[in-house]
Coordinates of C-alpha atoms in Angstrom, one line a residue:
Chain A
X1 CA -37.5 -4.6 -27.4
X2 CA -34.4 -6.6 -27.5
X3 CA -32.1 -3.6 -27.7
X4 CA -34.1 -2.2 -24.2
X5 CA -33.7 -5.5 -22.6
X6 CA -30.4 -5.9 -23.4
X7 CA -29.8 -1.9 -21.9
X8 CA -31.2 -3.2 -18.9
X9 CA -29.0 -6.2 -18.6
X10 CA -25.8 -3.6 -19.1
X11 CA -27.5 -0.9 -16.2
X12 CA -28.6 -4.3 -14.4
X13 CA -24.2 -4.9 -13.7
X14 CA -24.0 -2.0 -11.8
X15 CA -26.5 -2.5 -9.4
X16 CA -25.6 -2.1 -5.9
X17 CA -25.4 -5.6 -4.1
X18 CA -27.3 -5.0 -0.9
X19 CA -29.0 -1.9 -0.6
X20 CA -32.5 -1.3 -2.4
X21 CA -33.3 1.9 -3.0
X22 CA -37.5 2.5 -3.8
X23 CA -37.6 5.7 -6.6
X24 CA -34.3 6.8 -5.9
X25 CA -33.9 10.5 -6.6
X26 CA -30.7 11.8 -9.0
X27 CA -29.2 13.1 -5.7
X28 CA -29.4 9.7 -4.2
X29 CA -28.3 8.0 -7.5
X30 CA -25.0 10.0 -7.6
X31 CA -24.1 9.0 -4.2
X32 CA -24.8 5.4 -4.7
X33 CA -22.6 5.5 -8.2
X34 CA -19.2 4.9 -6.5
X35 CA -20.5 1.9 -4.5
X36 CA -22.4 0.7 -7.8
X37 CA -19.3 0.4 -9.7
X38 CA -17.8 -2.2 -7.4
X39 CA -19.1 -4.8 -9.1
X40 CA -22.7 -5.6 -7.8
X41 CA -24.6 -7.6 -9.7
X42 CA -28.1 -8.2 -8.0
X43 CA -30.8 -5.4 -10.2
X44 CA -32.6 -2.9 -8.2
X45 CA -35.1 -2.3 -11.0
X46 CA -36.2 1.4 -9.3
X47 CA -32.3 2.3 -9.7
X48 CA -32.0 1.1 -12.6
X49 CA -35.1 2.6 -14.2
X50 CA -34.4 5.5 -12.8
X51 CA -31.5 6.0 -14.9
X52 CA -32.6 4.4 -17.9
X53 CA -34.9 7.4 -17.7
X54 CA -33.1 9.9 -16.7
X55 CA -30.5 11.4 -19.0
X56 CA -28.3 13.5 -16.3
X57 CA -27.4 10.0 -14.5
X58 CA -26.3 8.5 -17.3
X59 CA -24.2 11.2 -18.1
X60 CA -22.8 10.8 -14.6
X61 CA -23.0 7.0 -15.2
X62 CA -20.8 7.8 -17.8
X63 CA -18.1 10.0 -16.3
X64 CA -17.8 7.1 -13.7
X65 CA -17.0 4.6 -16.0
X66 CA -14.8 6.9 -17.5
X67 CA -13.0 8.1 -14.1
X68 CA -12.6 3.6 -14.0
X69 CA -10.9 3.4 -16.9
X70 CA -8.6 6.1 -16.5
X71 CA -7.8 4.8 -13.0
X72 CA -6.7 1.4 -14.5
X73 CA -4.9 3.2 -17.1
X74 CA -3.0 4.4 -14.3
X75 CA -0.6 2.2 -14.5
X76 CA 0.8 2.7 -17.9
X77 CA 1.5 6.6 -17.0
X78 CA 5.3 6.3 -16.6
X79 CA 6.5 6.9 -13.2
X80 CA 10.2 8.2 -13.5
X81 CA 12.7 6.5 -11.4
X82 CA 15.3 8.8 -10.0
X83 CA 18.4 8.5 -11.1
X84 CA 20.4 6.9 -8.1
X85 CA 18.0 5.4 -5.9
X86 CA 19.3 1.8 -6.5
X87 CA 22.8 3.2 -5.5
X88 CA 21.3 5.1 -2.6
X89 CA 19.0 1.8 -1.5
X90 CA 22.3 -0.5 -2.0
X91 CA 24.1 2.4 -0.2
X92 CA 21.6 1.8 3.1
X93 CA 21.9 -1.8 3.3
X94 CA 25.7 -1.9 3.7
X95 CA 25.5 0.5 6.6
X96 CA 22.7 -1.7 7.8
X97 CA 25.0 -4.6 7.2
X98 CA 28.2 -3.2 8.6
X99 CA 25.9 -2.3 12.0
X100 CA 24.7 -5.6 11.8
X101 CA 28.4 -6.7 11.4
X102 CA 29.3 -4.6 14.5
X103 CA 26.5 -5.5 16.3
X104 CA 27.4 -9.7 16.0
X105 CA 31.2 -8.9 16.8
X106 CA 30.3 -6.8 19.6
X107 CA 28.0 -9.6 21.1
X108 CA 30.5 -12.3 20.3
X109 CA 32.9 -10.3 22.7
X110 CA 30.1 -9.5 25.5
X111 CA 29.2 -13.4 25.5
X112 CA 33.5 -14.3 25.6
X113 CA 33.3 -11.5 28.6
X114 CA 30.8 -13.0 30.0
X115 CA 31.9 -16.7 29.5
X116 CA 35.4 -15.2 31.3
X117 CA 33.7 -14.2 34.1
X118 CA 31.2 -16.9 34.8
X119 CA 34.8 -19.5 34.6
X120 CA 36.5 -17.4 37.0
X121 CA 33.7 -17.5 39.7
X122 CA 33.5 -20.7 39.3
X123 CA 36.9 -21.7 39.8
X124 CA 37.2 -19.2 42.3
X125 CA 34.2 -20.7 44.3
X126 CA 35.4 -23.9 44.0
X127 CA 38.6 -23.1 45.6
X128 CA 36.8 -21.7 48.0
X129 CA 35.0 -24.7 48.7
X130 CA 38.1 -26.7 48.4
X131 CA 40.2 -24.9 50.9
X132 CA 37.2 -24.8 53.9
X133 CA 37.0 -28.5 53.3
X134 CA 40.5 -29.0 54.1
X135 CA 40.3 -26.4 56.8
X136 CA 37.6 -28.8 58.6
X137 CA 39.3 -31.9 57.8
X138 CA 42.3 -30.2 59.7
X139 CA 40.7 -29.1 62.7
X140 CA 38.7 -32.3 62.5
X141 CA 41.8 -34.3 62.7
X142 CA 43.6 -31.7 65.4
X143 CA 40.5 -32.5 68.2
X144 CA 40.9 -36.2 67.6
X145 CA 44.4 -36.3 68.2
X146 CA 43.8 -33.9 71.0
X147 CA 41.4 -36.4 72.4
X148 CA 43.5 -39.1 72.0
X149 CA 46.4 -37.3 74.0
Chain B
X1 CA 1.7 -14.2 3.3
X2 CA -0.7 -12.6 1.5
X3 CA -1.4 -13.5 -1.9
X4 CA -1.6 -10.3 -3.9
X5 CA -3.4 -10.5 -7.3
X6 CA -1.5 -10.7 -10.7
X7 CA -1.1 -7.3 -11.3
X8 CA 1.0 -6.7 -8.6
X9 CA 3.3 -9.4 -9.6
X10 CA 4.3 -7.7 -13.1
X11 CA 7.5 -6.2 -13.1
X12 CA 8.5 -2.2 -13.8
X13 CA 9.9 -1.6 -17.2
X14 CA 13.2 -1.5 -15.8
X15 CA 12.6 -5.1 -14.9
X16 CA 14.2 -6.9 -17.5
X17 CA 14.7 -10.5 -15.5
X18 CA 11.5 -12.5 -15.4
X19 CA 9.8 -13.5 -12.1
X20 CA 11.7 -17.4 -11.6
X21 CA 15.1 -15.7 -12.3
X22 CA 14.2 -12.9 -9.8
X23 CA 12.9 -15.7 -7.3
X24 CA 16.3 -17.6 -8.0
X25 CA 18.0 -14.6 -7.0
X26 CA 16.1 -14.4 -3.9
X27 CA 16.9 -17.9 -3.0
X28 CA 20.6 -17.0 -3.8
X29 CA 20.1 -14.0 -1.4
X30 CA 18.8 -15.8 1.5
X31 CA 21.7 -18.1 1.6
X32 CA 23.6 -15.3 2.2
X33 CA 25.1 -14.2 -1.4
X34 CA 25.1 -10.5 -1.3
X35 CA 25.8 -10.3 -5.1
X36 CA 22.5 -12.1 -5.9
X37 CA 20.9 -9.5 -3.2
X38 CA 21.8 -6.7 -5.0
X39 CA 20.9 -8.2 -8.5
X40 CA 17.7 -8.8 -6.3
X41 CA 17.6 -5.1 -5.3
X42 CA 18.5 -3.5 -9.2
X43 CA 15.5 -5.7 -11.1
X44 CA 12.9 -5.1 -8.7
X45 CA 13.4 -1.3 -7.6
X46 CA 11.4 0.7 -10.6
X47 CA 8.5 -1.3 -9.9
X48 CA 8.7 -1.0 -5.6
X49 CA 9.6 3.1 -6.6
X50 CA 6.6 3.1 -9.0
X51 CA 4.4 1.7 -6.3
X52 CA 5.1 3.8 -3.6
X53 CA 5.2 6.5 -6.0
X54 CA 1.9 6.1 -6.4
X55 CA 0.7 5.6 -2.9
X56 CA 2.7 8.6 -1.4
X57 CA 2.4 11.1 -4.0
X58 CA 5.5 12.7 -4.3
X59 CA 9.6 11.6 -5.0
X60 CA 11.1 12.6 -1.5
X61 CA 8.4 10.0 0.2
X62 CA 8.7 7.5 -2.5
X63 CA 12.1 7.3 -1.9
X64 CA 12.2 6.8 1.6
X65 CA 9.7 3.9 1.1
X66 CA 11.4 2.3 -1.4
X67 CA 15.0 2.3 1.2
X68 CA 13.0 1.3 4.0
X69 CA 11.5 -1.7 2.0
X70 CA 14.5 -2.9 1.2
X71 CA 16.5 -2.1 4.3
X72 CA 13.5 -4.2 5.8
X73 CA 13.6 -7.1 3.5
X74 CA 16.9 -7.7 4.1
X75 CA 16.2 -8.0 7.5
X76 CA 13.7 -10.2 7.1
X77 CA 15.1 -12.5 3.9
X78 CA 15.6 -15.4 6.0
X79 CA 12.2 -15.6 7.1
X80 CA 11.0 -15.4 3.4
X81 CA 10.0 -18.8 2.7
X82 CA 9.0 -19.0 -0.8
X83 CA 5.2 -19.4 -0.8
X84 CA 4.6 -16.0 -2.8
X85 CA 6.7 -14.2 -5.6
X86 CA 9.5 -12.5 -4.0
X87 CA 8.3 -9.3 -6.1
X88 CA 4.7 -9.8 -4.4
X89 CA 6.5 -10.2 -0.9
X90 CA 8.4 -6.6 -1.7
X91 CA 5.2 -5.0 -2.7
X92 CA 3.7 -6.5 0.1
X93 CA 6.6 -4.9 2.3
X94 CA 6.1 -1.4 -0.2
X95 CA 2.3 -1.4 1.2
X96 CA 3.0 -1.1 4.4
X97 CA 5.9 0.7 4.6
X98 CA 3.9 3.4 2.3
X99 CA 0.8 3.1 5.0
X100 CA 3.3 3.3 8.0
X101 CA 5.0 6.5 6.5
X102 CA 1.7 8.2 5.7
X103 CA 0.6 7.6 9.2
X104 CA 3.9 9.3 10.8
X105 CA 3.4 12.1 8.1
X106 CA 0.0 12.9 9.1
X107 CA 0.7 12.9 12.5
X108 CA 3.5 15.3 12.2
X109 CA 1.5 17.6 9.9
X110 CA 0.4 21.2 11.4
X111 CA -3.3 20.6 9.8
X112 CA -5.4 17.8 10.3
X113 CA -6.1 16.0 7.2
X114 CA -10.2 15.8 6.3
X115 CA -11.3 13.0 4.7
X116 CA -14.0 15.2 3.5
X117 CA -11.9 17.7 2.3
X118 CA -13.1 19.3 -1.5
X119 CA -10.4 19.2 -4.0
X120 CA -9.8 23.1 -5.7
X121 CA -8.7 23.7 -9.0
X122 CA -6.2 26.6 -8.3
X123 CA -6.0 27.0 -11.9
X124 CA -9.6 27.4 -13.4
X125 CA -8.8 28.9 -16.5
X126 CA -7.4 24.9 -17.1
X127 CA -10.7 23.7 -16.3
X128 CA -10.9 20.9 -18.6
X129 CA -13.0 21.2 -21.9
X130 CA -15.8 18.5 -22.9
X131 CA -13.8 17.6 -25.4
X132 CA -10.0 17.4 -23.7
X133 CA -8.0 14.1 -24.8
X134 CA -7.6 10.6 -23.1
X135 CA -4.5 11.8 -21.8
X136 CA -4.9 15.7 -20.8
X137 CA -7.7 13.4 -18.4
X138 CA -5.1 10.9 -17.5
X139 CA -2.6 13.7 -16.4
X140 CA -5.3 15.5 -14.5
X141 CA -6.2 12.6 -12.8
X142 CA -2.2 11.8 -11.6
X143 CA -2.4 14.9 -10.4
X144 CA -5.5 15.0 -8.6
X145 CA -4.3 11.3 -7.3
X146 CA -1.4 13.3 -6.2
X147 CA -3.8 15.8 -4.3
X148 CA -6.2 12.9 -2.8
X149 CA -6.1 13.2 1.3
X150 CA -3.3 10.0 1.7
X151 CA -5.9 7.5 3.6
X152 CA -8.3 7.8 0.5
X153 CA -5.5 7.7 -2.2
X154 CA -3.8 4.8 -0.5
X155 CA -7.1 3.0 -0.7
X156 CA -8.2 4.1 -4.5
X157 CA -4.5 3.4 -6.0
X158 CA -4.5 -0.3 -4.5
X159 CA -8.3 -1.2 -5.7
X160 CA -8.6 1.0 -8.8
X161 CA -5.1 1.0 -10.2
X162 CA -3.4 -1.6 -8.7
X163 CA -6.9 -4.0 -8.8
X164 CA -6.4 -5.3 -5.1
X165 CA -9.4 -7.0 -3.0
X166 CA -10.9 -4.9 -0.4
X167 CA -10.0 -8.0 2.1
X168 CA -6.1 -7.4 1.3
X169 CA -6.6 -3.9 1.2
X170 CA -8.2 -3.6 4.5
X171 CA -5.4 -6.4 5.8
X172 CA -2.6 -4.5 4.8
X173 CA -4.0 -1.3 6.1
X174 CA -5.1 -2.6 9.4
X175 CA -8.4 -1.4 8.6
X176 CA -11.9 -2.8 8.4
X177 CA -13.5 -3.8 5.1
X178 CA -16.1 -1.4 5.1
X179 CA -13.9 1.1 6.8
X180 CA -11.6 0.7 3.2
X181 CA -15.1 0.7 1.2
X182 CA -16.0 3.7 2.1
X183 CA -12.5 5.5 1.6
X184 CA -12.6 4.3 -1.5
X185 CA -16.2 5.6 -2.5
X186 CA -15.0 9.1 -1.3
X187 CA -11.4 8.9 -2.7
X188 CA -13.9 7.9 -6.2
X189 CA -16.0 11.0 -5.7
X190 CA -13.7 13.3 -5.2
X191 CA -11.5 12.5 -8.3
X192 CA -14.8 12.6 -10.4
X193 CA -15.4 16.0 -8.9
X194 CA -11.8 17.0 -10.1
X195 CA -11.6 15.6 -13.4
X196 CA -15.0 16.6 -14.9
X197 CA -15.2 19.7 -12.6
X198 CA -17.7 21.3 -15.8
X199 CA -19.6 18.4 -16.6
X200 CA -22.6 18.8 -14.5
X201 CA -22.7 22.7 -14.8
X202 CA -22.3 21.7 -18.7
X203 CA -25.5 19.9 -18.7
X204 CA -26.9 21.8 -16.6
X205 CA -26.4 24.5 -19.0
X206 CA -27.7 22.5 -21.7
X207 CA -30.5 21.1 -20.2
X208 CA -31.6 24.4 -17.9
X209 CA -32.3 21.8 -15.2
X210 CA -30.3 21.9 -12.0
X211 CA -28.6 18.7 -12.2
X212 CA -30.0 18.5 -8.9
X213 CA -33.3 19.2 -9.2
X214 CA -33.9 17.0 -12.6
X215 CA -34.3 13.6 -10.6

């Protein structure tokens, strides 16, 4: 008894969290195995009977759990790094910095242009400004004194 | 930033600084120290190449991740404030760069890549025996990783190997949660397919029951 109850319990872990499935054929067991193994906990007692009966989905139970743990074992499988990739990484990111480099030089030039330019119409324009003011006060003064005469 | 889970914090075994000297050198680095940057880029590039390894599924791809990561965090170093592990903001940075590649690589593919597509042992006289060893199962299953359509191995490496929430998955993906569910749940059953290929013919031999039919 206790052993069966504490079988249950185990099955009960891997029971889907939302769906209920009522007498759940092996067919419809498979398919639910990869969602089951996400962690749901709430018991569908039909699923779960059904494959405390049923010896071909707990074999596939099985291969599931096994499939898990050699997923997470994943990990330890050495990956080899390639000989050079730090160089070659190291390698892009001084070209990237030298572009970069470039890049701010070449703006600081365009913003001096464009400083250089913006002064000189300026100045130009108010010498402009300066010279048709004096042109008026001129002719200004020239038709008073004609006036005057 | 995303908080990714512990595991993707550990470092590669050719990580031999521990996480607050790396972070120190990242500090270093955003000031503008380009020594510290490349100390940055040595201790932390086994674990970013191991990553995308494992996302992309072969060397050439890997290795274009790994320099785009890095071209791309330093670009982006000064914005790195701190709040996560610098290794967790590379891997972060691996993530997406491995989803963006994937994405170009299946556009520019000839074939359209099926989700649904059936995984075939070209080899069958290697067809795995009941009794084949921890590891003959573990090197099947790289390899069948390697094999996975990319949308579904991107998904099953960061749950299932890497241990990754479906929300973070789905974030960095710029996919819905149950979108990434059910990539996963296919990604699972095809590898099961692959790795214990002669299991249910096996009982099925031994039983005389149609696997199918014994429900």
């Amino acid at each position: 008894m206790a052993v069966a109850s504490s079988r249950r319990a185990h099955l009960g872990r891997l029971v889907h969290p939302f769906r209920r499935v009522d007498h759940p054929t092996c067919e419809e067991v498979r398919h639910l195995l990869p969602e089951i193994l996400d962690g749901g906990e709430l018991p569908s007692g039909d699923l779960v009977g059904h494959v405390e009966r049923c010896l071909v989905c707990q074999a596939e139970l099985a291969r599931y759990r096994r499939l898990m743990r050699l997923l997470h074992q994943v990990r330890t499988v050495e990956v080899a790094v390639p000989a050079g990739i730090v160089g070659d990484v190291l390698s892009s990111i001084e070209r990237a910095a030298s572009r970069r480099a470039i890049r701010s030089v070449l703006s600081g030039r365009r913003l001096a242009y464009a400083s250089a330019v913006l002064g000189a119409a300026g100045a130009a324009t108010a010498l402009a400004l300066l010279t048709l003011g004096r042109t008026r006060d001129d002719r200004s003064r020239l038709s008073e004194g004609e006036l005057s005469l | 930033m995303t908080a990714l889970p512990a595991p993707l914090r550990q470092h590669g075994p050719g990580e031999r600084l521990r996480g607050a000297e790396i972070d120190a050198l990242a500090a270093r680095a955003r000031e503008g120290d380009r020594d510290a940057f490349e100390q940055l880029v040595v201790a932390t590039t086994a674990s970013c190449y191991q990553l995308a390894y494992r996302l992309v599924g072969n060397e050439h791809d890997a290795r274009d991740v790994v320099q785009e990561t890095y071209l791309r965090a330093y670009r982006g170093l000064k914005r790195f404030r701190g709040e996560a592990a610098v290794t967790t903001w590379l891997h972060r940075i691996t993530v997406n760069t491995a989803a963006r590649a994937l994405e170009r690589r299946s556009r520019s593919a000839t074939a359209t890549l099926d989700d649904d597509i059936e995984l075939v042992e070209m080899r069958p006289d290697r067809l795995p025996e009941p009794a084949a060893s921890a590891a003959d199962d573990r090197s099947r299953l790289v390899a069948a990783l390697g094999e996975l359509p990319d949308g579904l191995r991107l998904v099953v490496v960061l749950r299932d190997v890497y241990d990754l929430p479906h929300r973070d998955i789905a974030r960095e993906l710029g996919i819905s949660q149950s979108a990434a569910k059910v990539r996963l749940h296919r990604a699972r059953r095809l590898l099961r397919e692959r790795i214990f290929p002669a299991r249910r013919a096996h009982a099925q031999a031994t039983t005389g029951i149609p696997a199918d039919e014994a429900g």
